[in-house]
Coordinates of C-alpha atoms and ligand atoms in Angstrom, one line a residue:
M1 CA -14.0 -16.8 21.0
P2 CA -16.4 -14.4 19.3
D3 CA -19.7 -15.8 18.3
N4 CA -20.0 -16.9 14.6
P5 CA -17.0 -14.9 13.6
I6 CA -15.7 -14.0 10.2
L7 CA -12.1 -15.3 9.7
I8 CA -9.5 -12.9 8.3
A9 CA -6.3 -14.3 6.9
G10 CA -3.5 -11.7 7.2
G11 CA -2.7 -8.9 9.6
G12 CA -1.4 -6.3 7.1
I13 CA -3.1 -2.9 6.6
G14 CA -5.9 -4.7 4.7
G15 CA -6.6 -7.3 7.3
L16 CA -6.3 -5.0 10.3
T17 CA -8.6 -2.4 8.8
T18 CA -11.1 -5.1 7.8
A19 CA -11.3 -6.4 11.4
L20 CA -11.9 -2.8 12.6
A21 CA -14.5 -2.1 9.9
L22 CA -16.3 -5.3 10.8
A23 CA -16.2 -4.5 14.5
H24 CA -17.7 -1.1 13.6
I25 CA -20.8 -2.9 12.3
G26 CA -20.9 -5.3 15.2
Q27 CA -19.5 -8.3 13.3
P28 CA -17.0 -10.4 15.3
S29 CA -13.9 -11.7 13.6
I30 CA -10.8 -13.7 14.2
L31 CA -7.7 -12.3 12.6
I32 CA -5.1 -14.9 11.8
E33 CA -1.5 -13.7 11.0
Q34 CA 1.4 -15.9 10.2
R35 CA 4.0 -13.6 11.8
T36 CA 4.4 -13.9 15.6
R37 CA 4.6 -10.1 15.8
I38 CA 4.1 -7.2 13.5
D39 CA 7.4 -5.4 12.9
E40 CA 7.4 -3.2 9.9
V41 CA 10.5 -2.3 8.1
G42 CA 11.7 1.3 8.6
A43 CA 9.7 2.8 5.7
G44 CA 6.9 5.2 5.1
I45 CA 3.5 5.1 3.4
Q46 CA 1.4 7.9 2.0
L47 CA -2.2 7.9 3.0
S48 CA -4.2 9.9 0.5
P49 CA -7.7 11.4 1.4
N50 CA -9.6 8.3 0.0
A51 CA -7.9 6.2 2.7
S52 CA -7.4 8.7 5.5
R53 CA -11.1 9.5 5.4
I54 CA -12.0 5.9 6.2
L55 CA -9.4 5.6 9.0
M56 CA -10.9 8.7 10.5
E57 CA -14.4 7.3 10.3
L58 CA -13.1 4.3 12.2
G59 CA -12.1 6.6 15.0
L60 CA -8.4 6.5 14.4
G61 CA -8.0 10.2 13.4
P62 CA -6.7 11.5 16.8
A63 CA -4.1 8.7 17.2
L64 CA -2.9 9.2 13.6
A65 CA -2.8 13.0 13.9
K66 CA -0.2 12.6 16.6
V67 CA 2.3 10.8 14.4
V68 CA 1.7 11.7 10.8
A69 CA 3.3 14.4 8.7
E70 CA 1.3 16.5 6.3
P71 CA 3.5 17.5 3.3
Q72 CA 2.5 20.9 1.9
R73 CA 3.0 20.0 -1.8
L74 CA 4.1 17.4 -4.3
K75 CA 6.9 18.7 -6.4
I76 CA 8.0 16.8 -9.5
R77 CA 11.5 17.5 -10.9
S78 CA 13.7 16.2 -13.6
G79 CA 16.2 13.9 -12.1
K80 CA 18.9 15.1 -14.4
S81 CA 18.4 18.8 -14.7
G82 CA 16.5 19.4 -11.4
K83 CA 14.0 21.5 -13.5
R84 CA 10.6 21.7 -11.9
L85 CA 8.1 19.7 -14.1
G86 CA 5.0 20.0 -12.0
S87 CA 3.5 20.4 -8.6
M88 CA 0.3 19.7 -6.7
P89 CA -0.8 21.4 -3.5
L90 CA -1.2 19.0 -0.6
G91 CA -1.7 20.0 3.1
E92 CA -4.7 22.3 3.6
A93 CA -5.6 22.2 -0.1
M94 CA -6.3 18.5 0.1
Q95 CA -8.3 18.9 3.3
S96 CA -10.5 21.6 1.8
R97 CA -11.0 19.9 -1.6
Y98 CA -11.6 16.3 -0.3
G99 CA -12.6 16.8 3.3
A100 CA -9.7 14.5 4.4
P101 CA -6.0 14.9 4.7
Y102 CA -3.1 13.7 2.6
W103 CA -0.9 12.2 5.3
T104 CA 2.5 10.5 5.2
I105 CA 3.3 8.1 8.1
H106 CA 5.9 5.6 9.2
R107 CA 4.6 2.0 8.5
A108 CA 5.3 1.0 12.0
D109 CA 3.1 3.8 13.3
V110 CA 0.1 3.0 11.2
Q111 CA 0.4 -0.7 12.0
T112 CA 0.7 0.1 15.8
I113 CA -2.4 2.3 15.7
L114 CA -4.4 -0.3 13.8
L115 CA -3.2 -3.0 16.1
D116 CA -3.9 -1.1 19.3
A117 CA -7.5 -0.5 18.0
V118 CA -7.8 -4.2 17.1
R119 CA -6.6 -5.2 20.6
G120 CA -9.0 -2.8 22.2
S121 CA -12.0 -4.3 20.4
D122 CA -14.2 -6.9 22.1
H123 CA -15.3 -8.0 18.6
I124 CA -11.8 -9.1 17.4
R125 CA -9.7 -12.1 18.5
L126 CA -6.0 -12.0 17.3
A127 CA -4.3 -15.3 16.4
F128 CA -0.6 -14.6 15.7
G129 CA 2.0 -17.1 14.6
R130 CA -0.6 -19.1 12.6
T131 CA -0.7 -19.7 8.9
V132 CA -3.9 -20.3 7.0
A133 CA -2.8 -23.5 5.4
A134 CA -6.0 -25.2 4.1
I135 CA -9.7 -24.6 3.5
E136 CA -11.3 -27.8 4.6
D137 CA -14.9 -26.9 4.2
N138 CA -16.5 -24.1 2.3
S139 CA -20.1 -25.0 2.4
T140 CA -23.3 -23.1 2.3
S141 CA -23.4 -22.6 6.0
S142 CA -19.8 -22.1 7.2
V143 CA -16.1 -22.2 6.5
T144 CA -13.6 -24.4 8.2
I145 CA -9.9 -23.7 7.8
R146 CA -6.7 -25.4 9.0
C147 CA -4.2 -23.1 10.7
D148 CA -0.6 -24.3 11.2
S149 CA 1.7 -23.0 13.9
Q150 CA 5.2 -24.1 14.8
S151 CA 3.8 -26.5 17.4
A152 CA 0.4 -27.6 16.1
S153 CA -2.4 -27.5 13.6
E154 CA -5.9 -26.5 14.5
R155 CA -9.2 -26.2 12.8
V156 CA -11.2 -23.0 13.0
T157 CA -14.7 -22.5 11.8
G158 CA -16.4 -19.3 11.0
K159 CA -19.2 -17.7 9.0
A160 CA -16.8 -16.8 6.2
L161 CA -13.1 -16.3 5.3
I162 CA -11.5 -13.1 4.0
G163 CA -8.2 -13.6 2.3
A164 CA -6.2 -10.4 3.1
D165 CA -2.9 -12.3 2.9
G166 CA -1.0 -10.2 0.4
I167 CA 0.3 -10.5 -3.1
W168 CA 1.4 -14.2 -2.6
S169 CA -2.1 -15.0 -1.2
N170 CA -2.4 -18.6 -0.1
V171 CA -6.1 -18.2 0.2
A172 CA -6.3 -17.3 -3.5
R173 CA -4.3 -20.5 -4.3
L174 CA -6.7 -22.5 -2.1
M175 CA -9.6 -21.0 -4.0
G176 CA -8.1 -22.6 -7.1
D177 CA -6.0 -19.7 -8.6
P178 CA -2.5 -21.1 -9.2
S179 CA -1.2 -18.0 -10.9
K180 CA 1.8 -16.3 -9.3
P181 CA 2.9 -12.7 -9.4
E182 CA 5.7 -11.9 -11.8
F183 CA 8.9 -9.9 -11.1
H184 CA 8.4 -6.5 -12.5
R185 CA 12.1 -6.0 -13.3
H186 CA 12.3 -3.1 -10.9
I187 CA 13.4 -2.9 -7.3
A188 CA 12.6 -0.3 -4.6
W189 CA 15.3 0.9 -2.3
R190 CA 13.9 2.3 0.9
G191 CA 15.8 4.5 3.3
L192 CA 15.1 6.7 6.3
V193 CA 16.9 9.9 7.3
A194 CA 16.6 11.8 10.6
K195 CA 15.6 15.4 9.9
K196 CA 18.9 16.6 11.4
D197 CA 20.8 14.6 8.7
W198 CA 18.7 15.8 5.8
P199 CA 20.4 18.5 3.7
A200 CA 19.2 21.8 5.3
D201 CA 18.6 23.5 2.0
L202 CA 16.4 20.7 0.6
A203 CA 12.7 21.1 1.4
A204 CA 11.7 18.7 4.2
D205 CA 8.0 19.6 4.3
E206 CA 7.1 18.4 0.8
T207 CA 6.8 15.2 -1.2
G208 CA 9.6 15.3 -3.8
L209 CA 9.4 13.2 -6.9
W210 CA 12.4 13.1 -9.2
L211 CA 12.1 11.4 -12.7
G212 CA 15.0 10.0 -14.7
P213 CA 15.9 7.3 -17.2
G214 CA 15.0 3.9 -15.8
A215 CA 14.6 5.2 -12.2
H216 CA 12.8 7.6 -10.0
L217 CA 13.2 8.9 -6.5
V218 CA 10.5 9.9 -3.9
H219 CA 11.0 11.5 -0.5
Y220 CA 8.5 12.8 2.0
P221 CA 8.5 13.6 5.7
I222 CA 7.1 11.1 8.3
R223 CA 6.7 11.0 12.1
R224 CA 5.7 14.7 12.6
G225 CA 8.5 15.6 10.2
E226 CA 11.3 14.1 12.4
F227 CA 12.3 11.7 9.6
I228 CA 12.4 11.8 5.8
N229 CA 11.4 8.6 4.0
L230 CA 13.2 7.9 0.7
V231 CA 12.1 5.5 -2.0
A232 CA 14.3 5.0 -5.0
V233 CA 13.0 2.7 -7.7
T234 CA 15.4 1.4 -10.3
S235 CA 15.0 -0.9 -13.3
D236 CA 16.8 -4.1 -12.5
P237 CA 16.5 -7.4 -14.4
D238 CA 18.3 -9.3 -11.7
N239 CA 15.7 -10.4 -9.2
Q240 CA 17.0 -11.9 -6.0
P241 CA 14.8 -14.2 -4.0
G242 CA 13.4 -12.8 -0.7
W243 CA 11.0 -10.1 0.1
S244 CA 13.3 -7.5 1.6
R245 CA 17.0 -7.4 2.1
A246 CA 19.8 -4.9 2.9
G247 CA 21.0 -2.7 0.1
E248 CA 24.5 -1.5 -0.4
P249 CA 24.4 2.3 -0.4
S250 CA 27.4 2.7 -2.8
V251 CA 25.5 0.7 -5.4
L252 CA 22.6 3.1 -5.2
Q253 CA 24.8 6.1 -5.2
K254 CA 26.6 5.0 -8.3
R255 CA 23.2 4.4 -10.0
F256 CA 22.2 8.0 -9.3
A257 CA 25.7 9.6 -9.7
S258 CA 24.7 11.5 -12.8
W259 CA 21.5 12.9 -11.4
H260 CA 21.1 16.5 -10.2
P261 CA 23.3 17.3 -7.1
D262 CA 20.2 17.8 -4.9
A263 CA 18.9 14.3 -5.7
V264 CA 22.4 12.9 -5.2
R265 CA 22.6 14.6 -1.8
A266 CA 19.2 13.3 -0.8
I267 CA 20.3 9.8 -1.6
K268 CA 23.6 10.2 0.2
S269 CA 21.9 11.3 3.4
A270 CA 20.5 7.8 4.1
Q271 CA 23.0 5.3 5.4
D272 CA 20.8 2.2 5.6
W273 CA 18.7 0.9 2.7
T274 CA 16.3 -2.0 2.4
I275 CA 15.6 -3.4 -1.1
W276 CA 12.2 -4.8 -2.1
S277 CA 11.7 -6.6 -5.4
L278 CA 8.6 -5.3 -7.1
Y279 CA 6.1 -7.9 -8.3
D280 CA 3.0 -7.4 -10.4
R281 CA 0.1 -9.5 -11.6
P282 CA -2.9 -8.9 -13.8
P283 CA -6.2 -8.4 -12.0
R284 CA -7.6 -11.7 -10.7
T285 CA -10.8 -12.7 -12.4
T286 CA -12.2 -14.6 -9.4
W287 CA -12.4 -12.8 -6.1
T288 CA -15.0 -15.0 -4.4
D289 CA -15.7 -18.6 -3.9
N290 CA -18.8 -19.4 -1.9
R291 CA -17.9 -18.1 1.6
V292 CA -14.4 -17.0 0.8
V293 CA -13.4 -13.6 -0.6
L294 CA -10.1 -11.8 -1.4
L295 CA -9.1 -8.3 -0.3
G296 CA -6.2 -5.9 -0.7
D297 CA -3.0 -7.0 -2.4
A298 CA -4.4 -10.6 -2.4
A299 CA -7.0 -9.5 -4.9
H300 CA -5.2 -6.6 -6.7
P301 CA -1.6 -5.7 -5.9
V302 CA -0.7 -2.2 -7.0
L303 CA 2.8 -1.2 -8.1
P304 CA 4.0 1.6 -5.9
F305 CA 4.0 4.3 -8.6
L306 CA 0.8 5.8 -7.5
A307 CA 1.0 5.2 -3.7
Q308 CA -2.4 3.5 -3.7
G309 CA -2.0 -0.2 -2.8
G310 CA -2.6 0.3 0.9
A311 CA -5.3 2.9 0.2
L312 CA -7.1 0.4 -2.0
A313 CA -7.0 -2.3 0.7
I314 CA -8.5 0.3 3.2
E315 CA -11.2 1.1 0.7
D316 CA -11.9 -2.6 0.2
A317 CA -12.3 -3.1 3.9
H318 CA -14.8 -0.2 4.0
V319 CA -16.9 -1.5 1.1
L320 CA -16.9 -5.1 2.4
S321 CA -18.1 -4.0 5.8
N322 CA -20.8 -1.9 4.1
T323 CA -22.1 -4.8 2.0
L324 CA -22.0 -7.1 4.9
S325 CA -23.8 -4.7 7.1
Q326 CA -26.8 -4.9 4.8
D327 CA -27.2 -8.7 5.3
A328 CA -24.5 -10.1 7.6
D329 CA -26.2 -13.5 7.6
N330 CA -25.7 -13.8 3.9
P331 CA -22.0 -13.2 3.3
M332 CA -22.1 -14.8 -0.2
D333 CA -24.3 -12.1 -1.6
A334 CA -22.3 -9.4 0.3
F335 CA -19.1 -10.8 -1.1
A336 CA -20.5 -10.8 -4.7
A337 CA -21.7 -7.3 -4.3
Y338 CA -18.3 -6.2 -2.9
A339 CA -16.4 -7.8 -5.8
E340 CA -18.7 -6.2 -8.3
I341 CA -18.2 -2.7 -6.7
R342 CA -14.4 -3.1 -6.3
K343 CA -13.2 -4.8 -9.5
Q344 CA -13.4 -1.9 -11.8
R345 CA -11.8 0.7 -9.6
S346 CA -9.0 -1.5 -8.5
A347 CA -8.2 -2.6 -12.1
K348 CA -8.2 1.1 -13.1
I349 CA -5.8 2.0 -10.3
Q350 CA -3.5 -1.0 -11.0
A351 CA -3.3 0.1 -14.7
A352 CA -2.7 3.7 -13.8
A353 CA 0.1 2.8 -11.4
R354 CA 1.7 0.6 -14.1
R355 CA 1.4 3.4 -16.6
N356 CA 3.0 5.9 -14.2
G357 CA 6.0 3.6 -13.8
D358 CA 6.5 3.6 -17.6
I359 CA 6.1 7.4 -17.8
Y360 CA 8.3 8.1 -14.8
H361 CA 11.2 6.1 -16.3
L362 CA 11.1 7.3 -19.9
R363 CA 14.4 7.9 -21.6
W364 CA 15.4 10.7 -23.9
P365 CA 14.0 11.7 -26.4
F366 CA 10.6 10.4 -25.1
S367 CA 11.2 12.2 -21.8
I368 CA 10.9 15.5 -23.6
G369 CA 7.3 14.9 -24.4
R370 CA 6.6 13.7 -20.9
D371 CA 8.2 16.8 -19.3
L372 CA 6.3 19.1 -21.6
A373 CA 3.0 17.3 -20.9
M374 CA 3.6 17.3 -17.2
S375 CA 4.4 21.0 -17.0
R376 CA 1.0 21.7 -18.6
M377 CA -0.9 19.3 -16.5
E378 CA -3.2 20.3 -13.7
L379 CA -2.2 17.4 -11.3
T380 CA -4.9 17.9 -8.8
D381 CA -7.6 17.5 -11.5
H382 CA -5.6 14.6 -13.0
Y383 CA -5.7 12.6 -9.8
S384 CA -9.1 13.7 -8.4
W385 CA -10.8 10.5 -9.4
I386 CA -8.5 8.7 -7.0
Y387 CA -8.7 11.0 -4.0
E388 CA -12.4 12.0 -4.1
W389 CA -13.6 8.4 -3.9
R390 CA -16.3 7.7 -1.4
A391 CA -18.3 4.5 -1.0
S392 CA -21.6 5.1 -2.7
Ligands
FAD401 C1 8.0 0.4 -2.1 C2 6.5 0.4 -1.8 C3 5.9 1.6 -1.5 C4 4.6 1.7 -1.3 N1 4.0 2.9 -0.9 C5 2.6 2.9 -0.7 C6 2.0 4.2 -0.4 O1 2.7 5.2 -0.2 N2 0.7 4.2 -0.2 C7 -0.1 3.1 -0.3 O2 -1.3 3.1 -0.1 N3 0.5 1.9 -0.6 C8 1.8 1.8 -0.8 N4 2.4 0.6 -1.2 C9 1.5 -0.6 -1.3 C10 1.2 -1.2 0.1 O3 2.3 -1.4 0.9 C11 0.4 -2.5 -0.1 O4 -0.5 -2.4 -1.1 C12 -0.3 -2.9 1.2 O5 0.6 -3.0 2.2 C13 -1.1 -4.2 1.0 O6 -1.7 -4.5 2.2 P1 -2.4 -5.9 2.4 O7 -2.8 -6.0 3.8 O8 -3.3 -6.2 1.4 O9 -1.2 -7.0 2.2 P2 0.2 -7.2 3.1 O10 0.6 -5.9 3.7 O11 1.1 -8.0 2.2 O12 -0.3 -8.1 4.3 C14 -0.6 -9.5 4.2 C15 -0.4 -10.1 5.6 O13 -0.8 -11.5 5.5 C16 0.1 -12.3 6.2 N5 0.0 -13.6 5.6 C17 0.4 -14.0 4.4 N6 0.0 -15.3 4.1 C18 -0.6 -15.7 5.2 C19 -1.3 -17.0 5.6 N7 -1.3 -18.0 4.8 N8 -1.8 -17.0 6.8 C20 -1.8 -16.0 7.7 N9 -1.2 -14.8 7.4 C21 -0.7 -14.7 6.2 C22 1.4 -11.6 6.0 O14 2.4 -12.0 7.0 C23 1.1 -10.1 6.0 O15 1.1 -9.6 7.3 C24 3.8 0.5 -1.4 C25 4.4 -0.7 -1.7 C26 5.8 -0.8 -1.9 C27 6.4 -2.1 -2.2

């Protein structure tokens, strides 16, 4: 058991990166994850320079470089006509402008790399198969929580508790915030295609974004380009309970049947689809309570229309370890400073993602204005405020 550890609830991208960032400053932690093992659905994630830079600083660059793909450009097209609406250079252009790559990666790969690093650290203890169920004491000197497993309950005491337990955060509820995320009336279909099954004449080395009425489609390479990750987001008032479930390909194909033949072929190339219901919530006003603090989706879930939710969780981990490194004996001040630093940026990104969703799905005639504006827009400049971010 590490000495005077910080407790972390949740072993997603946010929790794992936080444990590593704390280890980096010599701060021990116990990472408590409710799942018994981490098995990510077959889907990808984009790691923009603001996030990849931090992962590289944590020493994960070489491991990541072996499994990532690095798309050469983002190309935005009209879902109906196939007309090019805009593009943004990625690849080398990102590296030279921001000093860090724009990577795309399989979620299982990034989780495995984070988890391997966590397992290799003397500063981190992993506690899988345990749910953070109650905060029993949150005093001026320590925090005691109750963790439930299938067979028992146990009490764990630490210097502080970081709630990195996702959009449905129980830690936030235990802090006294009863609000729940709301169904955003959109669902995300996620599919994976082996490169050999991807239409040979469709670019495989770029991120493709197709915009249409009430829906959009994204595809990008992952795992050294051996697979193409597809995400199709459709408006859908019918939420079904459950986090992820199998999707019927014919339903999706019908939804996109009137789209440009290239978008249709991209969709038809994936056989298996998983559906995620998209949830949203306004920014939380309270992030800290004494020795407890929220991080990642628990504090500020981001709709996936800007590919920034995971990146923000990674940024959070970095900032939190910075503020703690200044006075590790006084987590309350460090947490307050962290919340102060992070609230504005995360709210701005949450709002920008929401806005992107509205813009992406505009219907005629409003889409005409969007297409015109997009074709005149310098996308790299437009998104620079996101990618160039560094902790001050
Ligand atoms: C379709 C889609 C595409 C996306 N694409 C991108 C992208 O390209 N780039 C990007 O940066 N982001 C993307 N995101 C967002 C990103 O996936 C999330 O923002 C990110 O995973 C949040 O990480 P987290 O660690 O904060 O939360 P989570 O990943 O939700 O992790 C929370 C963890 O806490 C555990 N947990 C929950 N409750 C408890 C408890 N009481 N006790 C113990 N453990 C608990 C859970 O089991 C889970 O492992 C996308 C999201 C979606 C839906």
